[in-house]
């Protein structure tokens, strides 16, 4: 297994500047980062997995060691298949930690070779979530400070349709 491959999983519906901040920081720590668009059965998504993958790719200009894939199985299995030993998880608040800690322990049980690395969000993104972005966009608010410029119009086109 290669210690320099990390996976950053999420639903990314849509990707935010907070997600992009975590990706940039992780890409500086690892030789390769795989952003994995996961299926979360508990969420109703506004964009399908391939649309989310394409939006992430459009947002990654200048970050050469990051690839983006879609996957709808167990994250621990995905890590094993790709030889990744690290799962990156971004934390905004204590409420994030409880859920993410539970997931980290589960992934460790399913794949003892994988570790979870928690990165705290940069302070300017502590409040930011994809759900908040979608809500603001649907109410015709300005989301330009929350999402990458490269996908701003993609998000608005989808979320402001009647």
Short mmCIF file of C-alpha atoms in Angstrom, two decimals:
data_model
loop_
_atom_site.label_atom_id
_atom_site.label_comp_id
_atom_site.label_asym_id
_atom_site.label_seq_id
_atom_site.Cartn_x
_atom_site.Cartn_y
_atom_site.Cartn_z
CA UNK A 1 0.00 0.00 0.00
CA UNK A 2 1.13 3.49 -0.80
CA UNK A 3 1.16 5.82 2.21
CA UNK A 4 0.96 8.85 -0.02
CA UNK A 5 -2.57 8.23 -1.35
CA UNK A 6 -5.45 9.83 0.53
CA UNK A 7 -9.17 9.70 -0.13
CA UNK A 8 -11.50 12.61 0.52
CA UNK A 9 -15.07 11.26 0.42
CA UNK A 10 -18.32 13.17 0.50
CA UNK A 11 -21.58 13.81 -1.23
CA UNK A 12 -20.42 17.26 -2.47
CA UNK A 13 -23.95 18.34 -3.41
CA UNK A 14 -22.59 20.84 -4.43
CA UNK A 15 -18.90 21.31 -3.64
CA UNK A 16 -18.27 24.46 -1.58
CA UNK A 17 -15.24 26.63 -0.97
CA UNK A 18 -14.91 24.82 2.37
CA UNK A 19 -14.57 21.48 0.58
CA UNK A 20 -12.09 23.02 -1.85
CA UNK A 21 -10.03 24.35 1.06
CA UNK A 22 -9.77 20.83 2.53
CA UNK A 23 -8.82 19.42 -0.90
CA UNK A 24 -6.07 22.02 -1.39
CA UNK A 25 -4.64 21.40 2.07
CA UNK A 26 -4.77 17.62 1.67
CA UNK A 27 -3.12 17.84 -1.76
CA UNK A 28 -0.15 19.58 -0.12
CA UNK A 29 0.24 16.68 2.34
CA UNK A 30 -0.14 13.69 0.02
CA UNK A 31 1.25 12.67 -3.36
CA UNK A 32 -2.24 11.83 -4.59
CA UNK A 33 -5.70 12.73 -3.32
CA UNK A 34 -8.77 10.99 -4.68
CA UNK A 35 -11.97 12.95 -4.15
CA UNK A 36 -14.72 10.36 -4.04
CA UNK A 37 -18.30 11.39 -4.74
CA UNK A 38 -20.20 8.97 -2.53
CA UNK A 39 -23.83 7.95 -2.44
CA UNK A 40 -25.44 8.90 0.87
CA UNK A 41 -28.76 7.10 1.15
CA UNK A 42 -29.86 9.52 3.87
CA UNK A 43 -29.63 12.53 1.54
CA UNK A 44 -31.72 13.65 -1.39
CA UNK A 45 -29.27 15.19 -3.83
CA UNK A 46 -29.87 18.03 -6.27
CA UNK A 47 -27.17 16.81 -8.63
CA UNK A 48 -26.48 13.26 -9.77
CA UNK A 49 -23.06 11.73 -8.98
CA UNK A 50 -21.61 12.40 -12.44
CA UNK A 51 -22.75 16.05 -12.34
CA UNK A 52 -21.11 16.43 -8.92
CA UNK A 53 -17.91 14.79 -10.22
CA UNK A 54 -17.82 17.19 -13.18
CA UNK A 55 -18.38 20.24 -10.95
CA UNK A 56 -15.53 19.16 -8.69
CA UNK A 57 -13.23 18.67 -11.70
CA UNK A 58 -14.11 22.17 -12.96
CA UNK A 59 -13.26 23.56 -9.51
CA UNK A 60 -9.80 21.95 -9.26
CA UNK A 61 -7.87 24.16 -11.66
CA UNK A 62 -4.19 24.16 -10.71
CA UNK A 63 -4.36 21.17 -8.35
CA UNK A 64 -2.65 18.49 -10.39
CA UNK A 65 -2.39 15.65 -7.87
CA UNK A 66 -6.15 15.31 -7.31
CA UNK A 67 -8.47 12.98 -9.19
CA UNK A 68 -12.24 12.68 -8.85
CA UNK A 69 -14.29 9.50 -8.99
CA UNK A 70 -17.80 8.33 -8.12
CA UNK A 71 -18.45 5.31 -5.90
CA UNK A 72 -21.56 3.86 -4.30
CA UNK A 73 -20.13 1.11 -2.10
CA UNK A 74 -18.32 0.92 1.22
CA UNK A 75 -15.58 3.53 1.66
CA UNK A 76 -13.34 1.02 3.47
CA UNK A 77 -13.50 -1.26 0.42
CA UNK A 78 -12.79 1.64 -1.94
CA UNK A 79 -9.67 2.50 0.08
CA UNK A 80 -8.51 -1.11 -0.11
CA UNK A 81 -9.09 -1.28 -3.89
CA UNK A 82 -7.04 1.89 -4.46
CA UNK A 83 -4.24 1.21 -1.97
CA UNK A 84 -5.11 4.27 0.10
CA UNK A 85 -4.19 4.26 3.76
CA UNK A 86 -5.72 7.62 4.69
CA UNK A 87 -9.27 8.95 4.62
CA UNK A 88 -9.52 12.73 4.94
CA UNK A 89 -12.53 14.16 6.77
CA UNK A 90 -13.17 17.86 7.27
CA UNK A 91 -14.60 19.03 10.59
CA UNK A 92 -16.50 22.27 11.10
CA UNK A 93 -17.82 21.87 14.64
CA UNK A 94 -18.09 19.41 17.52
CA UNK A 95 -21.36 18.15 16.06
CA UNK A 96 -19.43 16.94 12.97
CA UNK A 97 -16.92 15.10 15.14
CA UNK A 98 -19.32 12.68 16.81
CA UNK A 99 -20.65 11.33 13.50
CA UNK A 100 -17.25 11.34 11.78
CA UNK A 101 -15.59 9.60 14.74
CA UNK A 102 -18.19 6.83 14.56
CA UNK A 103 -17.56 6.48 10.81
CA UNK A 104 -13.77 6.42 11.36
CA UNK A 105 -14.09 3.57 13.86
CA UNK A 106 -16.38 1.66 11.50
CA UNK A 107 -14.00 2.11 8.56
CA UNK A 108 -11.08 0.98 10.75
CA UNK A 109 -13.02 -2.17 11.70
CA UNK A 110 -13.84 -2.88 8.04
CA UNK A 111 -10.30 -2.09 6.84
CA UNK A 112 -7.64 -2.18 9.59
CA UNK A 113 -5.06 -0.68 7.19
CA UNK A 114 -6.88 2.64 6.81
CA UNK A 115 -6.58 5.65 9.11
CA UNK A 116 -8.85 8.68 9.22
CA UNK A 117 -7.24 12.09 9.32
CA UNK A 118 -9.45 14.92 10.55
CA UNK A 119 -8.73 18.39 9.17
CA UNK A 120 -10.43 21.29 10.85
CA UNK A 121 -11.98 23.74 8.49
CA UNK A 122 -10.44 27.14 7.97
CA UNK A 123 -12.28 29.66 10.17
CA UNK A 124 -13.93 31.50 7.25
CA UNK A 125 -15.76 28.27 6.28
CA UNK A 126 -16.87 27.02 9.71
CA UNK A 127 -20.53 27.82 9.05
CA UNK A 128 -20.60 26.68 5.42
CA UNK A 129 -22.43 23.58 4.21
CA UNK A 130 -23.79 22.33 0.90
CA UNK A 131 -27.28 22.37 2.41
CA UNK A 132 -26.93 26.04 3.28
CA UNK A 133 -25.68 26.85 -0.23
CA UNK A 134 -28.64 25.05 -1.81
CA UNK A 135 -31.12 26.84 0.44
CA UNK A 136 -29.65 30.27 -0.31
CA UNK A 137 -29.58 29.56 -4.06
CA UNK A 138 -33.16 28.29 -4.12
CA UNK A 139 -34.24 31.53 -2.45
CA UNK A 140 -32.30 33.53 -5.09
CA UNK A 141 -29.62 34.67 -2.64
CA UNK A 142 -26.00 35.39 -3.56
CA UNK A 143 -23.85 32.23 -3.25
CA UNK A 144 -20.73 33.69 -4.89
CA UNK A 145 -18.81 33.76 -1.57
CA UNK A 146 -19.60 30.10 -0.90
CA UNK A 147 -18.86 28.14 -4.10
CA UNK A 148 -16.06 28.04 -6.68
CA UNK A 149 -16.59 30.62 -9.44
CA UNK A 150 -16.17 27.90 -12.09
CA UNK A 151 -19.44 26.23 -11.05
CA UNK A 152 -21.46 29.18 -9.75
CA UNK A 153 -23.73 29.35 -12.79
CA UNK A 154 -24.14 25.53 -12.90
CA UNK A 155 -25.52 25.59 -9.37
CA UNK A 156 -27.81 28.55 -9.97
CA UNK A 157 -29.13 27.10 -13.23
CA UNK A 158 -30.18 23.92 -11.45
CA UNK A 159 -31.40 25.28 -8.14
CA UNK A 160 -33.35 28.30 -9.36
CA UNK A 161 -35.38 26.40 -11.97
CA UNK A 162 -39.09 26.27 -11.28
#
